[in-house]
Amino acid sequence: LHILHFLSFLKIDAKANFSECKSLSDAVLRDSGTKYNIKDKTHPAFVNGRCASIVVNNKEIGFFGEIHPKTISEFELEYPIIAFEIQADLFKQ
């Protein structure tokens, strides 16, 4: 049995955007002392060009971005959503 731990964040706000999401995920990683790279990512739930992978030692440990308006409307929500998820077990590698 292998248990994985994730740190997840989601914000719904009229002013939420990709830059804010990147800044928040950067702060978490920087404060943890993790050395990481950011790479473009395509994901159907996110706006094209507003999603990125978090990479540590050439392994994707998470992602962040701005949720696609179509996804937002499918849940009958009205405001922009930003989110990130990071596999906490892989911090500081």
Coordinates of C-alpha atoms in Angstrom, one line a residue:
L1 CA 0.0 0.0 0.0
H2 CA 1.4 3.4 -1.0
I3 CA -0.3 6.5 0.3
L4 CA 0.2 9.8 -1.6
H5 CA -0.3 13.2 -0.1
F6 CA -1.4 16.2 -2.1
L7 CA -1.6 19.9 -1.4
S8 CA -4.5 21.3 -3.3
F9 CA -5.8 24.8 -3.7
L10 CA -8.8 26.3 -5.5
K11 CA -10.1 29.8 -5.5
I12 CA -13.3 31.2 -7.1
D13 CA -13.3 35.0 -7.4
A14 CA -14.2 37.6 -10.0
K15 CA -10.6 38.6 -10.2
A16 CA -8.9 35.2 -10.1
N17 CA -6.4 34.7 -12.9
F18 CA -3.4 32.6 -14.0
S19 CA -0.8 35.0 -12.7
E20 CA -2.3 34.8 -9.2
C21 CA -2.3 31.0 -9.3
K22 CA 1.3 30.9 -10.5
S23 CA 2.3 33.3 -7.7
L24 CA 0.6 31.2 -5.1
S25 CA 2.1 27.9 -6.2
D26 CA 5.5 29.6 -6.5
A27 CA 5.3 30.9 -3.0
V28 CA 4.4 27.4 -1.6
L29 CA 7.3 25.8 -3.5
R30 CA 9.8 28.6 -2.7
D31 CA 9.0 28.5 1.0
S32 CA 9.4 24.7 1.1
G33 CA 12.9 25.1 -0.4
T34 CA 12.0 22.9 -3.4
K35 CA 14.0 23.5 -6.6
Y36 CA 11.5 23.2 -9.5
N37 CA 10.8 24.2 -13.1
I38 CA 7.6 25.3 -14.7
K39 CA 6.6 23.8 -18.1
D40 CA 3.6 24.5 -20.3
K41 CA 0.8 21.9 -20.0
T42 CA -2.4 21.2 -21.9
H43 CA -5.3 19.9 -19.9
P44 CA -9.0 19.9 -21.1
A45 CA -10.3 21.4 -17.8
F46 CA -8.0 24.4 -18.0
V47 CA -7.8 27.4 -20.4
N48 CA -5.4 26.7 -23.2
G49 CA -2.1 28.5 -22.5
R50 CA -3.1 29.1 -18.9
C51 CA -2.0 25.7 -17.4
A52 CA 1.4 24.6 -16.4
S53 CA 3.3 21.6 -14.8
I54 CA 5.5 21.8 -11.8
V55 CA 8.5 19.7 -12.4
V56 CA 11.2 18.5 -9.9
N57 CA 14.1 16.3 -11.0
N58 CA 12.4 15.8 -14.5
K59 CA 9.2 14.5 -12.8
E60 CA 5.9 16.3 -12.8
I61 CA 4.8 16.7 -9.2
G62 CA 1.9 19.0 -9.8
F63 CA 0.1 21.5 -12.0
F64 CA -1.7 24.8 -11.8
G65 CA -3.9 27.0 -13.9
E66 CA -7.1 28.8 -14.7
I67 CA -10.1 26.6 -15.1
H68 CA -11.8 26.7 -18.6
P69 CA -15.1 28.7 -18.7
K70 CA -16.8 25.6 -20.2
T71 CA -15.9 23.6 -17.1
I72 CA -17.1 26.4 -14.8
S73 CA -20.4 26.6 -16.6
E74 CA -20.9 22.8 -16.4
F75 CA -20.9 23.2 -12.6
E76 CA -23.3 26.2 -12.9
L77 CA -20.7 28.5 -11.4
E78 CA -20.2 32.1 -12.6
Y79 CA -16.8 33.3 -11.5
P80 CA -13.3 32.5 -12.7
I81 CA -11.6 29.6 -10.9
I82 CA -7.9 29.0 -10.4
A83 CA -6.4 25.8 -8.9
F84 CA -3.2 24.0 -8.2
E85 CA -2.3 20.5 -7.0
I86 CA 1.1 19.5 -5.8
Q87 CA 2.2 16.0 -4.7
A88 CA 3.5 16.9 -1.2
D89 CA 5.5 13.7 -0.9
L90 CA 7.8 14.9 -3.6
F91 CA 8.7 18.4 -2.2
K92 CA 12.3 19.1 -1.6
Q93 CA 13.8 16.4 -3.8

